[in-house]
Amino acid sequence: MLIENTLKEYVNAVQSGDPTPGGGSVAALAGSLGAALTNMVGNLTFGKKAYNDLDGETQKKLEENFKELEKSVDILMAIVDEDSTAFDGVMNALKMPKETDEEKENRSKAIQEGYKEALIVPLKCAKECLHVLELQEVFAHHGNINAITDVGVGTLLAYTGLEGALFNVYINLKSIKDEDFRKETEETAYQLLSKGKILRDELLEEVYRRLN
Amino acid sequence: MLIENTLKEYVNAVQSGDPTPGGGSVAALAGSLGAALTNMVGNLTFGKKAYNDLDGETQKKLEENFKELEKSVDILMAIVDEDSTAFDGVMNALKMPKETDEEKENRSKAIQEGYKEALIVPLKCAKECLHVLELQEVFAHHGNINAITDVGVGTLLAYTGLEGALFNVYINLKSIKDEDFRKETEETAYQLLSKGKILRDELLEEVYRRLN
């Protein structure tokens, strides 16, 4: 499993001419690191004086989001590996026989199914990274001010995971002939990216405000 | 060494309440991954038909930048570890005696030196990430079109490494009393970020253009 690789091994594997691990895997790792960094800020916040001075509702929100972010770390770390097999359906379909008309039709259908399946993992990654950005908001406003820059790095990483994963959605969509499916997925991707950009900008603005 | 940690161990270490590894280390990892991903595109480009059709000057540029990016991968991977000790000077200075006026003055001077030293590593990281963005340009234009999304993820990562590292420059600058030094470093940081934003936007525009 890739997540059992050392950082050095993983970076070398990325750099190699093997297409996996590629951008999809690295985008998930970025998202996971963004969530983890936000929880480091949580760990540096809970129990401190500034935390004890917060109202109960904000404290509860910080703790709830911390738990949600722990889940996001795990989900995104799983995608670091899952991404490498996301394209297997297409690869297997491409190997199917294509002698007779029936074989050609079956192969073509299987390829189309493969591309639709290949979208599932990067779309899950993008949704989870948007969720991370949502969860980061309360840390940008109320996390330990001495670690506010870590929230900023976490925001940049979660956004990288979001847009990075969407690249893999777009490239697969290009091969899909089912127009309804394509339009629907394009709309989903557009919504995810638009929301992500707004959140990223809001979060970074708050980070710079508290930094200065 | 952190780079000998598995991805899982590193992500857990980031998430823990220990301030290191924190945003500075993760920013360097992001930059390193961005450089590595670009070189994966290089490896998927060299020797292919589209590559052989390029003019000699562009081929040479791709190969030169590939070699430069290999160096960037290593420099940024080293910072993943170096970042953890960047603040040691400040921490050691804080432990100095402060009984007499002389001791107070010496301690204060040592703290100020510590903050200046603490800037060196994140500033080096930011400069290297800007360099990665510069090196990515030829891959955005001429890299294997089937791997164009990987250039996009690489761009987002290098930019994250740049702005992420600068956060650590800004937060340390706040504690520095030497106004000339502060202004000069602020100007350097401003130039790096401005150039980085322009490059990021240009690169992503080219990635989307070739993707569509």
CSV table of C-alpha atoms in Angstrom, one decimal:
chain,number,residue,atom,x,y,z
A,1,MET,CA,0.0,0.0,0.0
A,2,LEU,CA,1.2,3.5,-0.9
A,3,ILE,CA,0.5,4.9,2.5
A,4,GLU,CA,3.0,2.4,4.0
A,5,ASN,CA,5.7,3.9,1.7
A,6,THR,CA,8.1,6.4,3.2
A,7,LEU,CA,7.8,10.0,2.0
A,8,LYS,CA,11.0,9.5,0.1
A,9,GLU,CA,9.7,6.4,-1.7
A,10,TYR,CA,6.4,7.9,-2.5
A,11,VAL,CA,7.9,11.1,-4.0
A,12,ASN,CA,10.2,8.9,-6.1
A,13,ALA,CA,7.3,6.8,-7.2
A,14,VAL,CA,5.4,10.0,-8.2
A,15,GLN,CA,8.4,11.2,-10.1
A,16,SER,CA,8.8,8.0,-12.1
A,17,GLY,CA,7.4,7.3,-15.5
A,18,ASP,CA,4.7,5.1,-14.1
A,19,PRO,CA,1.4,7.0,-14.3
A,20,THR,CA,0.4,5.8,-10.8
A,21,PRO,CA,0.7,7.2,-8.3
A,22,GLY,CA,-0.2,10.4,-10.2
A,23,GLY,CA,-2.1,13.6,-9.7
A,24,GLY,CA,-5.2,11.8,-8.3
A,25,SER,CA,-3.3,10.1,-5.5
A,26,VAL,CA,-1.3,13.2,-4.7
A,27,ALA,CA,-4.4,15.4,-4.6
A,28,ALA,CA,-5.9,13.0,-2.0
A,29,LEU,CA,-2.7,13.2,0.0
A,30,ALA,CA,-2.8,17.0,-0.1
A,31,GLY,CA,-6.4,17.0,1.2
A,32,SER,CA,-5.5,14.6,3.9
A,33,LEU,CA,-2.5,16.7,5.0
A,34,GLY,CA,-4.8,19.8,5.0
A,35,ALA,CA,-7.3,18.0,7.3
A,36,ALA,CA,-4.4,16.7,9.6
A,37,LEU,CA,-2.8,20.2,9.8
A,38,THR,CA,-6.2,21.7,10.9
A,39,ASN,CA,-6.5,19.1,13.6
A,40,MET,CA,-3.0,19.9,14.8
A,41,VAL,CA,-4.3,23.4,15.3
A,42,GLY,CA,-7.2,21.8,17.2
A,43,ASN,CA,-4.8,19.9,19.4
A,44,LEU,CA,-3.0,23.2,20.1
A,45,THR,CA,-6.3,24.9,20.9
A,46,PHE,CA,-8.3,22.7,23.2
A,47,GLY,CA,-7.8,23.4,26.9
A,48,LYS,CA,-5.8,26.6,26.3
A,49,LYS,CA,-7.0,29.9,27.9
A,50,ALA,CA,-8.3,31.3,24.7
A,51,TYR,CA,-10.3,28.1,24.2
A,52,ASN,CA,-11.7,28.2,27.7
A,53,ASP,CA,-12.9,31.8,27.1
A,54,LEU,CA,-15.0,30.8,24.0
A,55,ASP,CA,-18.7,30.3,24.3
A,56,GLY,CA,-19.9,26.7,24.7
A,57,GLU,CA,-21.4,26.5,21.2
A,58,THR,CA,-18.1,27.5,19.6
A,59,GLN,CA,-16.2,25.0,21.8
A,60,LYS,CA,-18.7,22.3,20.7
A,61,LYS,CA,-18.3,23.1,17.1
A,62,LEU,CA,-14.5,23.0,17.3
A,63,GLU,CA,-14.7,19.6,18.9
A,64,GLU,CA,-17.3,18.2,16.5
A,65,ASN,CA,-15.3,19.5,13.5
A,66,PHE,CA,-12.1,18.0,14.9
A,67,LYS,CA,-13.8,14.5,15.0
A,68,GLU,CA,-15.1,15.0,11.4
A,69,LEU,CA,-11.7,16.0,10.3
A,70,GLU,CA,-10.2,12.9,11.7
A,71,LYS,CA,-12.6,11.0,9.4
A,72,SER,CA,-11.6,13.1,6.5
A,73,VAL,CA,-7.9,12.4,7.1
A,74,ASP,CA,-8.7,8.6,6.9
A,75,ILE,CA,-11.1,8.8,3.9
A,76,LEU,CA,-8.5,10.9,1.9
A,77,MET,CA,-5.6,8.7,2.9
A,78,ALA,CA,-7.6,5.7,1.6
A,79,ILE,CA,-8.0,7.5,-1.7
A,80,VAL,CA,-4.2,7.9,-2.0
A,81,ASP,CA,-4.3,4.1,-2.7
A,82,GLU,CA,-7.8,3.8,-4.3
A,83,ASP,CA,-6.9,6.3,-7.0
A,84,SER,CA,-4.3,3.9,-8.5
A,85,THR,CA,-7.0,1.3,-9.3
A,86,ALA,CA,-9.7,3.8,-10.4
A,87,PHE,CA,-8.8,3.4,-14.0
A,88,ASP,CA,-8.6,-0.4,-14.0
A,89,GLY,CA,-12.1,-0.8,-15.5
A,90,VAL,CA,-11.1,1.2,-18.6
A,91,MET,CA,-7.8,-0.7,-18.9
A,92,ASN,CA,-9.5,-4.1,-18.6
A,93,ALA,CA,-12.2,-3.1,-21.1
A,94,LEU,CA,-9.6,-2.0,-23.6
A,95,LYS,CA,-8.2,-5.5,-23.6
A,96,MET,CA,-11.6,-7.1,-24.5
A,97,PRO,CA,-11.9,-8.7,-28.0
A,98,LYS,CA,-13.1,-6.6,-30.9
A,99,GLU,CA,-13.4,-9.0,-33.8
A,100,THR,CA,-17.2,-9.3,-34.3
A,101,ASP,CA,-19.7,-6.4,-34.2
A,102,GLU,CA,-21.1,-7.9,-31.0
A,103,GLU,CA,-17.7,-7.9,-29.4
A,104,LYS,CA,-17.1,-4.4,-30.5
A,105,GLU,CA,-20.3,-3.2,-29.0
A,106,ASN,CA,-19.7,-5.0,-25.7
A,107,ARG,CA,-16.2,-3.6,-25.5
A,108,SER,CA,-17.4,-0.1,-26.2
A,109,LYS,CA,-20.0,-0.4,-23.5
A,110,ALA,CA,-17.5,-1.7,-21.0
A,111,ILE,CA,-15.1,1.1,-21.8
A,112,GLN,CA,-17.9,3.7,-21.2
A,113,GLU,CA,-18.8,2.0,-17.9
A,114,GLY,CA,-15.1,2.1,-17.0
A,115,TYR,CA,-14.8,5.8,-17.6
A,116,LYS,CA,-17.9,6.4,-15.4
A,117,GLU,CA,-16.4,4.2,-12.7
A,118,ALA,CA,-13.1,6.0,-13.0
A,119,LEU,CA,-14.9,9.2,-12.0
A,120,ILE,CA,-16.2,7.9,-8.7
A,121,VAL,CA,-12.9,8.1,-6.8
A,122,PRO,CA,-11.8,11.6,-7.8
A,123,LEU,CA,-15.3,12.9,-7.3
A,124,LYS,CA,-15.3,11.4,-3.8
A,125,CYS,CA,-11.9,13.1,-3.2
A,126,ALA,CA,-13.2,16.5,-4.4
A,127,LYS,CA,-16.3,16.3,-2.2
A,128,GLU,CA,-14.3,15.3,0.8
A,129,CYS,CA,-11.8,18.2,0.2
A,130,LEU,CA,-14.7,20.7,0.0
A,131,HIS,CA,-16.0,19.2,3.3
A,132,VAL,CA,-12.5,19.8,4.8
A,133,LEU,CA,-12.7,23.4,3.7
A,134,GLU,CA,-16.1,23.8,5.4
A,135,LEU,CA,-14.8,22.2,8.6
A,136,GLN,CA,-11.7,24.5,8.6
A,137,GLU,CA,-13.9,27.6,8.9
A,138,VAL,CA,-14.3,27.5,12.7
A,139,PHE,CA,-10.6,26.9,13.2
A,140,ALA,CA,-9.7,29.9,11.0
A,141,HIS,CA,-11.9,32.1,13.3
A,142,HIS,CA,-11.3,30.5,16.7
A,143,GLY,CA,-8.2,28.2,16.5
A,144,ASN,CA,-5.1,29.0,18.5
A,145,ILE,CA,-3.8,32.3,17.0
A,146,ASN,CA,-0.2,31.1,17.4
A,147,ALA,CA,-1.0,28.3,14.9
A,148,ILE,CA,-3.1,30.4,12.5
A,149,THR,CA,-0.6,30.0,9.7
A,150,ASP,CA,-1.1,26.2,9.9
A,151,VAL,CA,-4.8,26.8,9.2
A,152,GLY,CA,-3.7,28.8,6.1
A,153,VAL,CA,-1.5,26.0,4.9
A,154,GLY,CA,-4.3,23.5,5.6
A,155,THR,CA,-6.7,25.6,3.5
A,156,LEU,CA,-4.3,25.8,0.5
A,157,LEU,CA,-3.8,22.0,0.7
A,158,ALA,CA,-7.5,21.2,0.9
A,159,TYR,CA,-8.2,23.5,-2.0
A,160,THR,CA,-5.4,21.8,-4.0
A,161,GLY,CA,-7.0,18.4,-3.2
A,162,LEU,CA,-10.3,19.7,-4.5
A,163,GLU,CA,-9.3,21.3,-7.8
A,164,GLY,CA,-6.6,18.6,-8.3
A,165,ALA,CA,-9.2,15.8,-8.0
A,166,LEU,CA,-11.6,17.7,-10.3
A,167,PHE,CA,-8.9,17.7,-13.0
A,168,ASN,CA,-9.2,13.9,-13.1
A,169,VAL,CA,-13.0,14.2,-13.3
A,170,TYR,CA,-12.8,16.6,-16.3
A,171,ILE,CA,-10.3,14.4,-18.2
A,172,ASN,CA,-12.4,11.3,-17.8
A,173,LEU,CA,-15.6,13.1,-18.7
A,174,LYS,CA,-14.1,13.9,-22.1
A,175,SER,CA,-14.3,10.2,-23.1
A,176,ILE,CA,-17.9,9.8,-21.9
A,177,LYS,CA,-20.5,9.7,-24.6
A,178,ASP,CA,-23.6,9.7,-22.4
A,179,GLU,CA,-24.5,13.4,-22.6
A,180,ASP,CA,-26.9,13.5,-19.7
A,181,PHE,CA,-24.4,11.9,-17.4
A,182,ARG,CA,-21.7,14.3,-18.7
A,183,LYS,CA,-23.7,17.4,-18.2
A,184,GLU,CA,-24.8,16.3,-14.7
A,185,THR,CA,-21.3,15.5,-13.6
A,186,GLU,CA,-20.0,18.8,-15.1
A,187,GLU,CA,-22.6,20.7,-13.1
A,188,THR,CA,-21.6,18.8,-9.9
A,189,ALA,CA,-17.9,19.6,-10.6
A,190,TYR,CA,-18.7,23.3,-11.3
A,191,GLN,CA,-20.6,23.6,-8.0
A,192,LEU,CA,-17.9,21.9,-6.0
A,193,LEU,CA,-15.2,24.2,-7.5
A,194,SER,CA,-17.2,27.4,-7.1
A,195,LYS,CA,-18.0,26.7,-3.5
A,196,GLY,CA,-14.4,25.7,-2.8
A,197,LYS,CA,-13.0,28.9,-4.3
A,198,ILE,CA,-15.3,31.0,-2.2
A,199,LEU,CA,-14.4,29.1,1.0
A,200,ARG,CA,-10.7,29.2,0.2
A,201,ASP,CA,-10.8,33.0,-0.3
A,202,GLU,CA,-12.8,33.5,2.9
A,203,LEU,CA,-10.6,31.3,5.0
A,204,LEU,CA,-7.3,32.9,3.7
A,205,GLU,CA,-8.7,36.3,4.3
A,206,GLU,CA,-9.5,35.4,7.9
A,207,VAL,CA,-6.0,33.9,8.3
A,208,TYR,CA,-4.3,37.1,7.0
A,209,ARG,CA,-6.6,39.2,9.2
A,210,ARG,CA,-5.6,37.3,12.4
A,211,LEU,CA,-2.0,37.1,11.3
A,212,ASN,CA,-1.7,40.9,11.1
B,1,MET,CA,14.3,11.8,9.7
B,2,LEU,CA,10.7,12.7,8.7
B,3,ILE,CA,11.2,11.7,5.0
B,4,GLU,CA,11.9,8.1,6.3
B,5,ASN,CA,8.4,8.1,7.9
B,6,THR,CA,5.6,6.4,6.1
B,7,LEU,CA,2.9,8.6,4.7
B,8,LYS,CA,0.6,7.3,7.4
B,9,GLU,CA,3.1,8.0,10.2
B,10,TYR,CA,3.8,11.5,8.8
B,11,VAL,CA,0.1,12.4,8.5
B,12,ASN,CA,-0.4,11.2,12.1
B,13,ALA,CA,2.6,13.2,13.3
B,14,VAL,CA,1.2,16.3,11.6
B,15,GLN,CA,-2.2,15.8,13.2
B,16,SER,CA,-0.7,15.4,16.7
B,17,GLY,CA,-0.5,18.3,19.2
B,18,ASP,CA,3.3,18.6,18.6
B,19,PRO,CA,3.9,21.8,16.6
B,20,THR,CA,6.5,20.0,14.4
B,21,PRO,CA,6.0,18.7,11.8
B,22,GLY,CA,3.7,21.7,11.0
B,23,GLY,CA,2.8,23.9,8.1
B,24,GLY,CA,6.4,24.7,7.2
B,25,SER,CA,7.3,21.0,6.7
B,26,VAL,CA,4.0,20.2,4.9
B,27,ALA,CA,4.5,23.2,2.6
B,28,ALA,CA,7.9,21.9,1.6
B,29,LEU,CA,6.4,18.4,1.0
B,30,ALA,CA,3.7,20.0,-1.2
B,31,GLY,CA,6.3,21.8,-3.3
B,32,SER,CA,8.4,18.6,-3.6
B,33,LEU,CA,5.4,16.6,-4.7
B,34,GLY,CA,4.6,19.4,-7.3
B,35,ALA,CA,8.1,19.2,-8.7
B,36,ALA,CA,7.9,15.3,-8.7
B,37,LEU,CA,4.6,15.3,-10.5
B,38,THR,CA,5.9,17.6,-13.2
B,39,ASN,CA,8.8,15.2,-13.7
B,40,MET,CA,6.4,12.3,-14.0
B,41,VAL,CA,4.9,14.3,-16.9
B,42,GLY,CA,8.4,14.7,-18.3
B,43,ASN,CA,9.0,10.9,-18.1
B,44,LEU,CA,5.7,10.4,-19.9
B,45,THR,CA,6.8,12.9,-22.6
B,46,PHE,CA,10.4,12.2,-23.6
B,47,GLY,CA,10.7,9.9,-26.6
B,48,LYS,CA,7.0,10.0,-27.4
B,49,LYS,CA,5.8,11.0,-30.9
B,50,ALA,CA,4.6,14.4,-29.8
B,51,TYR,CA,8.0,15.0,-28.2
B,52,ASN,CA,9.9,14.0,-31.3
B,53,ASP,CA,7.8,16.5,-33.3
B,54,LEU,CA,8.9,19.4,-31.1
B,55,ASP,CA,11.7,21.7,-32.2
B,56,GLY,CA,15.1,21.1,-30.7
B,57,GLU,CA,15.1,24.2,-28.5
B,58,THR,CA,11.9,23.1,-26.8
B,59,GLN,CA,13.2,19.6,-26.3
B,60,LYS,CA,16.3,20.9,-24.8
B,61,LYS,CA,14.3,23.2,-22.5
B,62,LEU,CA,12.1,20.3,-21.3
B,63,GLU,CA,15.2,18.2,-20.6
B,64,GLU,CA,17.0,21.0,-18.8
B,65,ASN,CA,14.0,21.8,-16.7
B,66,PHE,CA,13.5,18.1,-15.8
B,67,LYS,CA,17.1,18.1,-14.4
B,68,GLU,CA,16.4,21.3,-12.5
B,69,LEU,CA,13.2,19.9,-11.1
B,70,GLU,CA,15.0,16.8,-9.8
B,71,LYS,CA,17.2,19.2,-7.8
B,72,SER,CA,14.1,21.0,-6.5
B,73,VAL,CA,12.5,17.7,-5.4
B,74,ASP,CA,15.6,17.0,-3.3
B,75,ILE,CA,16.0,20.6,-1.9
B,76,LEU,CA,12.3,20.7,-0.9
B,77,MET,CA,12.4,17.2,0.6
B,78,ALA,CA,15.4,18.3,2.7
B,79,ILE,CA,13.3,21.2,4.0
B,80,VAL,CA,10.6,18.8,5.2
B,81,ASP,CA,13.1,17.9,7.9
B,82,GLU,CA,15.0,21.2,8.2
B,83,ASP,CA,11.8,23.1,9.0
B,84,SER,CA,11.5,21.3,12.3
B,85,THR,CA,14.7,22.8,13.6
B,86,ALA,CA,14.3,26.3,12.1
B,87,PHE,CA,12.9,27.6,15.3
B,88,ASP,CA,15.5,26.1,17.6
B,89,GLY,CA,17.5,29.3,17.9
B,90,VAL,CA,14.5,31.2,19.3
B,91,MET,CA,13.7,28.3,21.7
B,92,ASN,CA,17.3,28.2,23.0
B,93,ALA,CA,17.4,32.0,23.4
B,94,LEU,CA,14.2,31.9,25.4
B,95,LYS,CA,15.9,29.6,27.9
B,96,MET,CA,18.8,32.1,28.5
B,97,PRO,CA,19.2,33.7,31.9
B,98,LYS,CA,17.4,37.1,32.4
B,99,GLU,CA,18.4,38.2,35.9
B,100,THR,CA,20.8,41.1,35.2
B,101,ASP,CA,20.4,43.9,32.7
B,102,GLU,CA,23.3,42.5,30.7
B,103,GLU,CA,21.7,39.1,30.7
B,104,LYS,CA,18.4,40.6,29.6
B,105,GLU,CA,20.1,42.4,26.7
B,106,ASN,CA,22.0,39.4,25.6
B,107,ARG,CA,18.9,37.2,25.7
B,108,SER,CA,16.9,39.8,23.8
B,109,LYS,CA,19.6,40.0,21.1
B,110,ALA,CA,19.7,36.2,20.8
B,111,ILE,CA,15.9,36.0,20.5
B,112,GLN,CA,16.0,38.5,17.7
B,113,GLU,CA,18.8,36.6,15.9
B,114,GLY,CA,16.8,33.4,16.4
B,115,TYR,CA,13.8,34.9,14.6
B,116,LYS,CA,16.0,36.1,11.7
B,117,GLU,CA,17.5,32.6,11.4
B,118,ALA,CA,14.0,31.1,11.7
B,119,LEU,CA,13.1,32.9,8.4
B,120,ILE,CA,15.9,31.4,6.4
B,121,VAL,CA,14.3,28.0,5.9
B,122,PRO,CA,10.7,29.1,4.9
B,123,LEU,CA,12.2,31.8,2.7
B,124,LYS,CA,14.4,29.2,0.9
B,125,CYS,CA,11.2,27.0,0.6
B,126,ALA,CA,9.2,29.8,-1.0
B,127,LYS,CA,12.0,30.7,-3.4
B,128,GLU,CA,12.4,27.1,-4.5
B,129,CYS,CA,8.6,26.7,-5.0
B,130,LEU,CA,8.5,29.8,-7.2
B,131,HIS,CA,11.4,28.2,-9.2
B,132,VAL,CA,9.3,25.1,-9.6
B,133,LEU,CA,6.4,27.1,-11.0
B,134,GLU,CA,8.8,28.7,-13.5
B,135,LEU,CA,10.2,25.3,-14.5
B,136,GLN,CA,6.6,23.9,-14.9
B,137,GLU,CA,5.8,26.4,-17.7
B,138,VAL,CA,7.3,24.4,-20.6
B,139,PHE,CA,5.6,21.3,-19.3
B,140,ALA,CA,2.2,23.0,-19.3
B,141,HIS,CA,2.7,24.0,-22.9
B,142,HIS,CA,4.5,21.0,-24.3
B,143,GLY,CA,4.2,18.1,-21.8
B,144,ASN,CA,2.3,14.9,-22.8
B,145,ILE,CA,-1.3,16.0,-23.3
B,146,ASN,CA,-2.6,12.8,-21.7
B,147,ALA,CA,-0.9,13.9,-18.5
B,148,ILE,CA,-1.8,17.6,-18.6
B,149,THR,CA,-3.9,17.3,-15.5
B,150,ASP,CA,-0.8,16.2,-13.6
B,151,VAL,CA,0.8,19.4,-14.5
B,152,GLY,CA,-2.2,21.2,-13.1
B,153,VAL,CA,-2.0,19.3,-9.8
B,154,GLY,CA,1.7,20.1,-9.8
B,155,THR,CA,1.1,23.8,-10.2
B,156,LEU,CA,-1.5,23.8,-7.3
B,157,LEU,CA,1.0,22.0,-5.1
B,158,ALA,CA,4.0,24.3,-5.9
B,159,TYR,CA,1.8,27.3,-5.3
B,160,THR,CA,0.7,25.8,-2.0
B,161,GLY,CA,4.3,25.3,-1.0
B,162,LEU,CA,5.1,29.0,-1.9
B,163,GLU,CA,2.2,30.7,-0.1
B,164,GLY,CA,2.4,28.1,2.8
B,165,ALA,CA,6.1,28.8,3.4
B,166,LEU,CA,5.5,32.6,3.2
B,167,PHE,CA,2.9,32.3,6.1
B,168,ASN,CA,5.9,31.1,8.2
B,169,VAL,CA,7.9,34.1,7.0
B,170,TYR,CA,5.2,36.6,7.9
B,171,ILE,CA,4.5,35.1,11.4
B,172,ASN,CA,8.2,35.3,12.3
B,173,LEU,CA,8.6,38.8,10.9
B,174,LYS,CA,6.0,40.0,13.4
B,175,SER,CA,8.5,39.4,16.2
B,176,ILE,CA,11.4,41.1,14.6
B,177,LYS,CA,12.3,44.6,15.8
B,178,ASP,CA,14.9,45.5,13.1
B,179,GLU,CA,12.7,47.6,10.9
B,180,ASP,CA,15.1,47.7,7.9
B,181,PHE,CA,15.3,43.9,7.9
B,182,ARG,CA,11.6,43.6,8.3
B,183,LYS,CA,10.8,45.9,5.4
B,184,GLU,CA,13.3,44.2,3.1
B,185,THR,CA,12.0,40.7,3.9
B,186,GLU,CA,8.4,41.9,3.5
B,187,GLU,CA,9.3,43.2,0.1
B,188,THR,CA,11.0,39.9,-0.9
B,189,ALA,CA,7.9,38.0,0.3
B,190,TYR,CA,5.6,40.3,-1.6
B,191,GLN,CA,7.6,39.9,-4.8
B,192,LEU,CA,7.7,36.1,-4.5
B,193,LEU,CA,3.9,35.8,-3.9
B,194,SER,CA,3.0,38.2,-6.7
B,195,LYS,CA,5.2,36.4,-9.2
B,196,GLY,CA,3.8,33.1,-7.9
B,197,LYS,CA,0.2,34.1,-8.3
B,198,ILE,CA,0.7,35.3,-11.9
B,199,LEU,CA,2.5,32.0,-12.8
B,200,ARG,CA,-0.1,29.9,-11.1
B,201,ASP,CA,-2.9,31.6,-13.0
B,202,GLU,CA,-1.0,31.4,-16.4
B,203,LEU,CA,-0.2,27.7,-15.9
B,204,LEU,CA,-3.7,26.7,-14.8
B,205,GLU,CA,-5.1,28.6,-17.8
B,206,GLU,CA,-2.9,26.7,-20.1
B,207,VAL,CA,-3.8,23.4,-18.4
B,208,TYR,CA,-7.5,24.1,-18.9
B,209,ARG,CA,-7.0,25.2,-22.4
B,210,ARG,CA,-5.2,22.0,-23.4
B,211,LEU,CA,-7.7,19.9,-21.4
B,212,ASN,CA,-10.7,21.3,-23.4
